[in-house]
PDB file of C-alpha atoms and ligand atoms in Angstrom:
ATOM      1  CA  MET A 252      13.429   1.392 -13.246  1.00 64.00           C
ATOM      2  CA  PRO A 253      12.688   3.969 -10.442  1.00 78.00           C
ATOM      3  CA  ARG A 254      11.044   2.589  -7.310  1.00 93.00           C
ATOM      4  CA  GLY A 255       8.566   5.467  -7.289  1.00 91.00           C
ATOM      5  CA  PRO A 256       7.072   7.900  -6.712  1.00 97.00           C
ATOM      6  CA  LEU A 257       4.038   5.665  -6.025  1.00 98.00           C
ATOM      7  CA  ILE A 258       1.030   7.521  -4.807  1.00 98.00           C
ATOM      8  CA  ALA A 259      -1.625   4.949  -3.736  1.00 98.00           C
ATOM      9  CA  GLY A 260      -5.093   5.884  -2.380  1.00 98.00           C
ATOM     10  CA  ASN A 261      -6.916   3.621   0.046  1.00 98.00           C
ATOM     11  CA  TRP A 262     -10.581   4.454   0.094  1.00 98.00           C
ATOM     12  CA  LYS A 263     -11.443   1.997   2.841  1.00 98.00           C
ATOM     13  CA  MET A 264     -15.168   1.666   3.465  1.00 98.00           C
ATOM     14  CA  HIS A 265     -15.972   4.874   1.577  1.00 98.00           C
ATOM     15  CA  LYS A 266     -17.649   5.668  -1.916  1.00 98.00           C
ATOM     16  CA  THR A 267     -20.458   4.248  -3.829  1.00 98.00           C
ATOM     17  CA  ILE A 268     -20.180   3.490  -7.473  1.00 98.00           C
ATOM     18  CA  PRO A 269     -21.318   6.955  -8.599  1.00 98.00           C
ATOM     19  CA  GLU A 270     -19.094   8.577  -6.096  1.00 98.00           C
ATOM     20  CA  SER A 271     -16.025   6.560  -7.579  1.00 98.00           C
ATOM     21  CA  ILE A 272     -16.857   7.537 -11.008  1.00 98.00           C
ATOM     22  CA  GLN A 273     -17.078  11.252 -10.051  1.00 98.00           C
ATOM     23  CA  PHE A 274     -13.669  11.011  -8.326  1.00 98.00           C
ATOM     24  CA  LEU A 275     -12.137   9.399 -11.310  1.00 98.00           C
ATOM     25  CA  ASP A 276     -13.477  11.937 -13.722  1.00 98.00           C
ATOM     26  CA  ALA A 277     -11.850  14.678 -11.571  1.00 98.00           C
ATOM     27  CA  LEU A 278      -8.601  12.649 -11.595  1.00 98.00           C
ATOM     28  CA  PHE A 279      -8.325  11.825 -15.307  1.00 98.00           C
ATOM     29  CA  PRO A 280      -7.317  15.193 -16.659  1.00 98.00           C
ATOM     30  CA  ILE A 281      -4.056  15.233 -14.776  1.00 98.00           C
ATOM     31  CA  LEU A 282      -2.785  11.853 -15.469  1.00 98.00           C
ATOM     32  CA  LYS A 283       0.107  11.254 -17.648  1.00 97.00           C
ATOM     33  CA  SER A 284       0.992   8.324 -19.821  1.00 96.00           C
ATOM     34  CA  GLY A 285       2.934   5.827 -17.627  1.00 96.00           C
ATOM     35  CA  ASP A 286       1.087   7.023 -14.473  1.00 97.00           C
ATOM     36  CA  GLU A 287      -0.420   3.540 -14.004  1.00 97.00           C
ATOM     37  CA  LYS A 288       3.122   3.017 -12.459  1.00 96.00           C
ATOM     38  CA  HIS A 289       2.712   5.993 -10.166  1.00 97.00           C
ATOM     39  CA  VAL A 290      -1.021   6.169  -9.286  1.00 98.00           C
ATOM     40  CA  TYR A 291      -3.029   3.649  -7.481  1.00 98.00           C
ATOM     41  CA  LEU A 292      -6.340   3.410  -6.070  1.00 98.00           C
ATOM     42  CA  ALA A 293      -7.602   0.713  -3.742  1.00 99.00           C
ATOM     43  CA  VAL A 294     -11.361   0.913  -3.936  1.00 98.00           C
ATOM     44  CA  PRO A 295     -14.128  -1.049  -2.124  1.00 98.00           C
ATOM     45  CA  PHE A 296     -14.988  -4.317  -3.771  1.00 98.00           C
ATOM     46  CA  THR A 297     -18.428  -3.069  -4.972  1.00 98.00           C
ATOM     47  CA  ALA A 298     -16.900  -0.143  -7.110  1.00 98.00           C
ATOM     48  CA  LEU A 299     -14.000  -2.438  -8.475  1.00 98.00           C
ATOM     49  CA  ALA A 300     -15.581  -3.485 -11.765  1.00 98.00           C
ATOM     50  CA  ALA A 301     -17.168  -0.216 -12.461  1.00 98.00           C
ATOM     51  CA  THR A 302     -13.958   1.820 -11.677  1.00 98.00           C
ATOM     52  CA  SER A 303     -11.800  -0.633 -13.597  1.00 98.00           C
ATOM     53  CA  GLN A 304     -14.108  -0.341 -16.655  1.00 98.00           C
ATOM     54  CA  HIS A 305     -14.278   3.447 -16.604  1.00 98.00           C
ATOM     55  CA  ALA A 306     -10.592   3.671 -16.199  1.00 98.00           C
ATOM     56  CA  ALA A 307      -9.815   1.091 -18.695  1.00 96.00           C
ATOM     57  CA  SER A 308      -7.996   3.468 -21.242  1.00 95.00           C
ATOM     58  CA  LYS A 309      -6.535   5.651 -18.476  1.00 98.00           C
ATOM     59  CA  SER A 310      -3.081   5.713 -16.685  1.00 98.00           C
ATOM     60  CA  VAL A 311      -4.342   4.703 -13.165  1.00 98.00           C
ATOM     61  CA  SER A 312      -4.251   1.237 -11.623  1.00 98.00           C
ATOM     62  CA  ILE A 313      -7.210   0.080  -9.829  1.00 98.00           C
ATOM     63  CA  GLY A 314      -7.073  -2.470  -7.062  1.00 98.00           C
ATOM     64  CA  ALA A 315      -8.648  -3.876  -3.918  1.00 98.00           C
ATOM     65  CA  GLN A 316      -8.157  -3.532  -0.187  1.00 98.00           C
ATOM     66  CA  THR A 317      -7.700  -7.227   0.783  1.00 98.00           C
ATOM     67  CA  MET A 318      -8.444 -10.785  -0.649  1.00 98.00           C
ATOM     68  CA  HIS A 319      -8.522 -14.208   0.431  1.00 98.00           C
ATOM     69  CA  TYR A 320      -5.804 -16.703  -0.284  1.00 98.00           C
ATOM     70  CA  GLU A 321      -8.086 -19.632  -1.500  1.00 98.00           C
ATOM     71  CA  THR A 322      -9.191 -19.753  -5.181  1.00 95.00           C
ATOM     72  CA  GLN A 323     -12.785 -20.561  -4.425  1.00 96.00           C
ATOM     73  CA  GLY A 324     -14.913 -22.375  -1.744  1.00 97.00           C
ATOM     74  CA  ALA A 325     -17.063 -22.085   1.284  1.00 98.00           C
ATOM     75  CA  TYR A 326     -15.726 -18.807   2.736  1.00 97.00           C
ATOM     76  CA  THR A 327     -18.738 -16.591   3.074  1.00 98.00           C
ATOM     77  CA  GLY A 328     -18.183 -12.976   2.459  1.00 97.00           C
ATOM     78  CA  GLU A 329     -14.638 -13.443   1.073  1.00 98.00           C
ATOM     79  CA  ILE A 330     -13.301 -12.532  -2.258  1.00 98.00           C
ATOM     80  CA  SER A 331     -10.577 -14.538  -4.281  1.00 98.00           C
ATOM     81  CA  SER A 332      -7.773 -13.285  -6.525  1.00 98.00           C
ATOM     82  CA  LYS A 333      -9.562 -14.777  -9.548  1.00 98.00           C
ATOM     83  CA  MET A 334     -12.620 -12.472  -8.729  1.00 98.00           C
ATOM     84  CA  LEU A 335     -10.300  -9.457  -8.434  1.00 98.00           C
ATOM     85  CA  LEU A 336      -8.838 -10.124 -11.626  1.00 98.00           C
ATOM     86  CA  ASP A 337     -12.197 -10.606 -13.180  1.00 98.00           C
ATOM     87  CA  ALA A 338     -13.331  -7.271 -11.890  1.00 98.00           C
ATOM     88  CA  GLY A 339     -10.176  -5.566 -13.393  1.00 98.00           C
ATOM     89  CA  ALA A 340      -7.968  -5.123 -10.392  1.00 98.00           C
ATOM     90  CA  SER A 341      -4.257  -5.231 -11.052  1.00 98.00           C
ATOM     91  CA  PHE A 342      -3.076  -5.051  -7.231  1.00 98.00           C
ATOM     92  CA  THR A 343      -4.354  -5.454  -3.754  1.00 98.00           C
ATOM     93  CA  LEU A 344      -3.495  -4.212  -0.245  1.00 98.00           C
ATOM     94  CA  ILE A 345      -2.555  -7.162   2.112  1.00 98.00           C
ATOM     95  CA  GLY A 346      -2.363  -7.012   5.902  1.00 98.00           C
ATOM     96  CA  HIS A 347      -3.622  -3.289   6.436  1.00 98.00           C
ATOM     97  CA  SER A 348      -3.693  -2.609  10.101  1.00 97.00           C
ATOM     98  CA  GLU A 349      -7.279  -2.395  10.251  1.00 97.00           C
ATOM     99  CA  ARG A 350      -7.569  -5.883   8.860  1.00 98.00           C
ATOM    100  CA  ARG A 351      -5.042  -6.974  11.467  1.00 97.00           C
ATOM    101  CA  GLN A 352      -6.803  -5.132  14.242  1.00 95.00           C
ATOM    102  CA  PHE A 353     -10.503  -5.675  13.401  1.00 97.00           C
ATOM    103  CA  PHE A 354     -10.605  -8.909  11.197  1.00 97.00           C
ATOM    104  CA  GLY A 355      -7.933 -10.993  12.838  1.00 97.00           C
ATOM    105  CA  CYS A 356      -5.422 -11.075   9.816  1.00 98.00           C
ATOM    106  CA  THR A 357      -2.173 -12.478  11.005  1.00 98.00           C
ATOM    107  CA  ASN A 358       1.458 -12.683   9.464  1.00 98.00           C
ATOM    108  CA  LYS A 359       0.545 -16.115   8.299  1.00 98.00           C
ATOM    109  CA  ASP A 360      -2.557 -14.866   6.490  1.00 98.00           C
ATOM    110  CA  VAL A 361      -0.372 -11.953   5.080  1.00 98.00           C
ATOM    111  CA  ASN A 362       2.081 -14.669   3.812  1.00 98.00           C
ATOM    112  CA  MET A 363      -0.459 -16.994   2.008  1.00 98.00           C
ATOM    113  CA  THR A 364      -2.465 -14.052   0.594  1.00 98.00           C
ATOM    114  CA  ALA A 365       0.672 -12.487  -0.844  1.00 98.00           C
ATOM    115  CA  LYS A 366       1.746 -15.799  -2.296  1.00 98.00           C
ATOM    116  CA  LYS A 367      -1.428 -16.283  -3.909  1.00 98.00           C
ATOM    117  CA  ALA A 368      -1.684 -12.742  -5.251  1.00 98.00           C
ATOM    118  CA  LEU A 369       1.838 -12.864  -6.762  1.00 98.00           C
ATOM    119  CA  SER A 370       1.118 -16.240  -8.317  1.00 98.00           C
ATOM    120  CA  GLU A 371      -2.137 -14.823 -10.018  1.00 97.00           C
ATOM    121  CA  GLY A 372      -0.100 -11.741 -11.301  1.00 97.00           C
ATOM    122  CA  LEU A 373      -1.487  -9.283  -8.799  1.00 98.00           C
ATOM    123  CA  THR A 374       0.778  -6.848  -7.090  1.00 98.00           C
ATOM    124  CA  PRO A 375       0.649  -7.114  -3.374  1.00 98.00           C
ATOM    125  CA  ILE A 376       1.032  -4.114  -1.323  1.00 98.00           C
ATOM    126  CA  ILE A 377       2.136  -5.542   1.995  1.00 98.00           C
ATOM    127  CA  CYS A 378       1.237  -3.151   5.043  1.00 98.00           C
ATOM    128  CA  ILE A 379       3.245  -3.216   8.167  1.00 98.00           C
ATOM    129  CA  GLY A 380       3.636  -0.913  11.176  1.00 97.00           C
ATOM    130  CA  GLU A 381       3.686  -0.786  14.913  1.00 96.00           C
ATOM    131  CA  SER A 382       1.401   0.478  17.674  1.00 94.00           C
ATOM    132  CA  LEU A 383       2.146   3.501  19.862  1.00 93.00           C
ATOM    133  CA  GLN A 384       2.662   1.160  22.727  1.00 93.00           C
ATOM    134  CA  GLN A 385       5.386  -0.695  20.771  1.00 95.00           C
ATOM    135  CA  ARG A 386       6.956   2.403  19.710  1.00 93.00           C
ATOM    136  CA  GLU A 387       7.123   3.588  23.210  1.00 92.00           C
ATOM    137  CA  ALA A 388       8.398   0.254  24.548  1.00 94.00           C
ATOM    138  CA  GLY A 389      11.255   0.490  21.920  1.00 95.00           C
ATOM    139  CA  ASP A 390       9.899  -2.742  20.076  1.00 96.00           C
ATOM    140  CA  THR A 391       9.535  -1.218  16.798  1.00 96.00           C
ATOM    141  CA  GLU A 392      12.498  -2.619  14.918  1.00 96.00           C
ATOM    142  CA  ALA A 393      12.021  -6.206  16.305  1.00 97.00           C
ATOM    143  CA  PHE A 394       8.146  -5.979  15.514  1.00 98.00           C
ATOM    144  CA  LEU A 395       8.686  -5.008  11.986  1.00 98.00           C
ATOM    145  CA  GLU A 396      11.329  -7.642  11.518  1.00 98.00           C
ATOM    146  CA  THR A 397       9.024 -10.255  12.607  1.00 98.00           C
ATOM    147  CA  GLN A 398       6.058  -8.800  10.365  1.00 98.00           C
ATOM    148  CA  ILE A 399       8.402  -8.883   7.328  1.00 98.00           C
ATOM    149  CA  GLN A 400       9.891 -12.275   8.192  1.00 98.00           C
ATOM    150  CA  GLU A 401       6.784 -14.011   8.736  1.00 98.00           C
ATOM    151  CA  GLY A 402       4.982 -12.337   6.205  1.00 98.00           C
ATOM    152  CA  LEU A 403       7.253 -12.958   3.444  1.00 98.00           C
ATOM    153  CA  LYS A 404       8.557 -16.385   4.766  1.00 98.00           C
ATOM    154  CA  GLY A 405       9.548 -18.661   1.875  1.00 98.00           C
ATOM    155  CA  PHE A 406       9.407 -16.062  -0.884  1.00 98.00           C
ATOM    156  CA  SER A 407      12.083 -15.953  -3.535  1.00 98.00           C
ATOM    157  CA  SER A 408      14.071 -13.006  -4.269  1.00 98.00           C
ATOM    158  CA  ASN A 409      12.102 -12.727  -7.645  1.00 97.00           C
ATOM    159  CA  GLU A 410       8.838 -12.707  -5.729  1.00 97.00           C
ATOM    160  CA  ILE A 411      10.064 -10.082  -3.287  1.00 98.00           C
ATOM    161  CA  GLU A 412      11.141  -8.009  -6.216  1.00 97.00           C
ATOM    162  CA  LYS A 413       7.488  -7.887  -7.527  1.00 97.00           C
ATOM    163  CA  LEU A 414       5.857  -6.690  -4.323  1.00 98.00           C
ATOM    164  CA  VAL A 415       5.516  -3.212  -2.630  1.00 98.00           C
ATOM    165  CA  LEU A 416       5.856  -2.704   1.040  1.00 98.00           C
ATOM    166  CA  ALA A 417       3.951   0.092   2.979  1.00 98.00           C
ATOM    167  CA  TYR A 418       5.094   1.175   6.430  1.00 98.00           C
ATOM    168  CA  GLU A 419       2.197   2.555   8.245  1.00 97.00           C
ATOM    169  CA  PRO A 420       2.670   3.242  11.934  1.00 96.00           C
ATOM    170  CA  ILE A 421      -0.735   2.544  13.617  1.00 93.00           C
ATOM    171  CA  TRP A 422      -0.449   5.790  15.686  1.00 91.00           C
ATOM    172  CA  ALA A 423      -0.257   7.836  12.647  1.00 90.00           C
ATOM    173  CA  ILE A 424      -3.329   6.232  10.658  1.00 88.00           C
ATOM    174  CA  GLY A 425      -6.141   8.713  10.571  1.00 86.00           C
ATOM    175  CA  THR A 426      -4.803  10.698  13.727  1.00 88.00           C
ATOM    176  CA  GLY A 427      -3.271  13.566  11.850  1.00 84.00           C
ATOM    177  CA  GLN A 428      -0.113  12.686  13.598  1.00 84.00           C
ATOM    178  CA  THR A 429       2.415  11.863  10.796  1.00 83.00           C
ATOM    179  CA  ALA A 430       5.817  10.297  11.662  1.00 86.00           C
ATOM    180  CA  THR A 431       8.566  13.034  11.133  1.00 93.00           C
ATOM    181  CA  PRO A 432      10.242  12.483   7.773  1.00 95.00           C
ATOM    182  CA  ASP A 433      13.486  11.568   9.867  1.00 96.00           C
ATOM    183  CA  LEU A 434      11.709   8.954  11.833  1.00 95.00           C
ATOM    184  CA  ALA A 435       9.913   7.694   8.778  1.00 96.00           C
ATOM    185  CA  GLU A 436      13.242   7.416   7.016  1.00 97.00           C
ATOM    186  CA  LYS A 437      14.983   5.751   9.786  1.00 97.00           C
ATOM    187  CA  THR A 438      12.359   3.043  10.038  1.00 97.00           C
ATOM    188  CA  HIS A 439      12.088   2.689   6.178  1.00 98.00           C
ATOM    189  CA  LYS A 440      15.861   2.114   6.126  1.00 98.00           C
ATOM    190  CA  HIS A 441      15.493  -0.475   8.975  1.00 98.00           C
ATOM    191  CA  CYS A 442      12.801  -2.368   6.596  1.00 98.00           C
ATOM    192  CA  ARG A 443      15.256  -2.295   3.873  1.00 98.00           C
ATOM    193  CA  ALA A 444      17.920  -3.642   5.922  1.00 98.00           C
ATOM    194  CA  ILE A 445      15.628  -6.562   6.747  1.00 98.00           C
ATOM    195  CA  LEU A 446      15.086  -7.351   3.167  1.00 98.00           C
ATOM    196  CA  ALA A 447      18.666  -7.293   2.577  1.00 98.00           C
ATOM    197  CA  LYS A 448      19.401  -9.613   5.590  1.00 97.00           C
ATOM    198  CA  TYR A 449      16.766 -12.258   4.574  1.00 97.00           C
ATOM    199  CA  TRP A 450      17.337 -11.925   0.880  1.00 98.00           C
ATOM    200  CA  SER A 451      20.092  -9.721  -0.714  1.00 98.00           C
ATOM    201  CA  PRO A 452      21.031  -5.992  -0.831  1.00 98.00           C
ATOM    202  CA  SER A 453      20.048  -5.862  -4.408  1.00 98.00           C
ATOM    203  CA  THR A 454      16.444  -7.320  -3.778  1.00 98.00           C
ATOM    204  CA  ALA A 455      15.988  -4.936  -0.952  1.00 98.00           C
ATOM    205  CA  GLU A 456      17.128  -1.943  -3.288  1.00 97.00           C
ATOM    206  CA  ALA A 457      14.316  -3.173  -5.697  1.00 97.00           C
ATOM    207  CA  VAL A 458      11.388  -2.845  -3.523  1.00 98.00           C
ATOM    208  CA  PRO A 459       9.285   0.317  -3.349  1.00 98.00           C
ATOM    209  CA  ILE A 460       8.570   1.204   0.402  1.00 98.00           C
ATOM    210  CA  LEU A 461       5.605   3.643   0.777  1.00 98.00           C
ATOM    211  CA  TYR A 462       4.983   5.589   3.958  1.00 97.00           C
ATOM    212  CA  GLY A 463       1.225   5.730   5.306  1.00 97.00           C
ATOM    213  CA  GLY A 464      -0.412   7.609   8.048  1.00 95.00           C
ATOM    214  CA  SER A 465      -1.881  11.011   7.829  1.00 94.00           C
ATOM    215  CA  VAL A 466      -0.206  11.908   4.525  1.00 96.00           C
ATOM    216  CA  LYS A 467      -1.390  15.286   3.127  1.00 97.00           C
ATOM    217  CA  PRO A 468      -0.382  17.883   0.679  1.00 97.00           C
ATOM    218  CA  ASP A 469       1.559  19.636   3.143  1.00 96.00           C
ATOM    219  CA  ASN A 470       3.787  16.954   4.451  1.00 96.00           C
ATOM    220  CA  ILE A 471       4.293  14.728   1.230  1.00 97.00           C
ATOM    221  CA  ALA A 472       7.207  16.580  -0.147  1.00 97.00           C
ATOM    222  CA  SER A 473       9.313  16.436   3.056  1.00 97.00           C
ATOM    223  CA  LEU A 474       8.750  12.641   3.118  1.00 97.00           C
ATOM    224  CA  LEU A 475       9.432  11.843  -0.411  1.00 97.00           C
ATOM    225  CA  LYS A 476      12.859  13.735  -0.077  1.00 96.00           C
ATOM    226  CA  GLN A 477      14.066  10.959   2.080  1.00 96.00           C
ATOM    227  CA  PRO A 478      16.101   8.347   0.148  1.00 96.00           C
ATOM    228  CA  ASN A 479      14.164   5.240   1.255  1.00 97.00           C
ATOM    229  CA  ILE A 480      10.550   6.634   1.015  1.00 97.00           C
ATOM    230  CA  ASP A 481       9.516   5.745  -2.279  1.00 98.00           C
ATOM    231  CA  GLY A 482       5.718   6.977  -2.148  1.00 98.00           C
ATOM    232  CA  ALA A 483       2.709   7.040   0.215  1.00 98.00           C
ATOM    233  CA  LEU A 484      -0.333   4.950   1.134  1.00 98.00           C
ATOM    234  CA  ILE A 485      -3.110   7.703   1.625  1.00 98.00           C
ATOM    235  CA  GLY A 486      -6.421   7.025   3.389  1.00 98.00           C
ATOM    236  CA  GLY A 487      -8.235  10.271   4.349  1.00 97.00           C
ATOM    237  CA  ALA A 488      -6.727  12.611   1.890  1.00 98.00           C
ATOM    238  CA  SER A 489      -7.393  10.181  -1.057  1.00 98.00           C
ATOM    239  CA  LEU A 490     -11.140  10.792  -0.658  1.00 98.00           C
ATOM    240  CA  ASP A 491     -11.105  14.255  -1.995  1.00 98.00           C
ATOM    241  CA  PRO A 492      -9.842  14.346  -5.615  1.00 98.00           C
ATOM    242  CA  LYS A 493      -8.351  17.803  -5.001  1.00 98.00           C
ATOM    243  CA  LEU A 494      -6.167  16.804  -2.165  1.00 98.00           C
ATOM    244  CA  PHE A 495      -5.227  13.432  -3.988  1.00 98.00           C
ATOM    245  CA  ILE A 496      -4.258  15.378  -7.141  1.00 98.00           C
ATOM    246  CA  GLU A 497      -2.098  17.841  -5.074  1.00 98.00           C
ATOM    247  CA  ILE A 498      -0.343  15.057  -3.627  1.00 98.00           C
ATOM    248  CA  ILE A 499       0.437  13.448  -7.014  1.00 98.00           C
ATOM    249  CA  GLN A 500       1.521  16.777  -8.427  1.00 97.00           C
ATOM    250  CA  ILE A 501       3.834  17.446  -5.487  1.00 98.00           C
ATOM    251  CA  SER A 502       5.387  13.867  -5.773  1.00 97.00           C
ATOM    252  CA  ARG A 503       6.249  14.337  -9.434  1.00 96.00           C
ATOM    253  CA  LYS A 504       8.377  17.418  -8.418  1.00 95.00           C
ATOM    254  CA  THR A 505       9.913  16.272  -5.194  1.00 94.00           C
ATOM    255  CA  TYR A 506      10.663  12.539  -5.817  1.00 89.00           C
ATOM    256  CA  SER A 507      14.052  11.800  -7.478  1.00 75.00           C
TER     257      SER A 507
HETATM  258  P1  PGA B 298      -4.758   8.006   6.827  1.00 51.21           P
HETATM  259  O1  PGA B 298      -4.721   6.451   6.266  1.00 51.21           O
HETATM  260  O2  PGA B 298      -4.015   8.681   5.373  1.00 51.21           O
HETATM  261  O3  PGA B 298      -6.064   8.324   6.811  1.00 51.21           O
HETATM  262  O4  PGA B 298      -3.867   8.146   7.919  1.00 51.21           O
HETATM  263  C1  PGA B 298      -3.589   5.741   5.703  1.00 51.21           C
HETATM  264  C2  PGA B 298      -4.004   4.179   5.662  1.00 51.21           C
HETATM  265  O5  PGA B 298      -4.676   3.586   6.612  1.00 51.21           O
HETATM  266  O6  PGA B 298      -3.611   3.564   4.617  1.00 51.21           O
END
């Protein structure tokens, strides 16, 4: 099975229910059968049920942007895997840098949350990435190794092969400053080598690794041509159906 291309939109704290439906109506005409493996949308919790229902017979996967690792309980404001499944989600982002930066998400949280998501049949998209300061200090490789090793500690090869990794350098998110294809490829290759080191080369080969950080129609092709880049996690450009559709169409032509 090919690892990609996987084009995942991350709407963050954007879009009401009517806006979400309007977006889907613009997207539906270009979807092809089987695209639920290639086109993902991480929508706000409030739009999850409505978008899942609206997209029920269409080839697009709808998911969440985070979840809690407990099944239920006194966790005011949190959402469980059971609730996500009930609302129609098939995947969830875990450990996005904004969750780590603003909401205290740690590698241990990522670990427990991803474990829970996998046990419930939700595909985790695990986000990792270094800050500018870490990149400039030459700490990127060691930092990513810690994020992967602690975030996925105790997982079987079988579990690893069911998840998606998203490498998103924090300095490239929402800044218009994308990593060059060479730099992104080098880092993706490093992430795959870490998976091979802690699990096995064949497990490492099975995991789709997405790039994220200011992906747009004009840079997606050069990124997807890199052998270790299997798709993209897209914030800003996923809010406009025209741009998102353009990215999907380019990905079909460039990924091999
Ligand atoms: P961006 O966001 O495409 O707006 O840089 C990417 C992300 O945070 O997932």
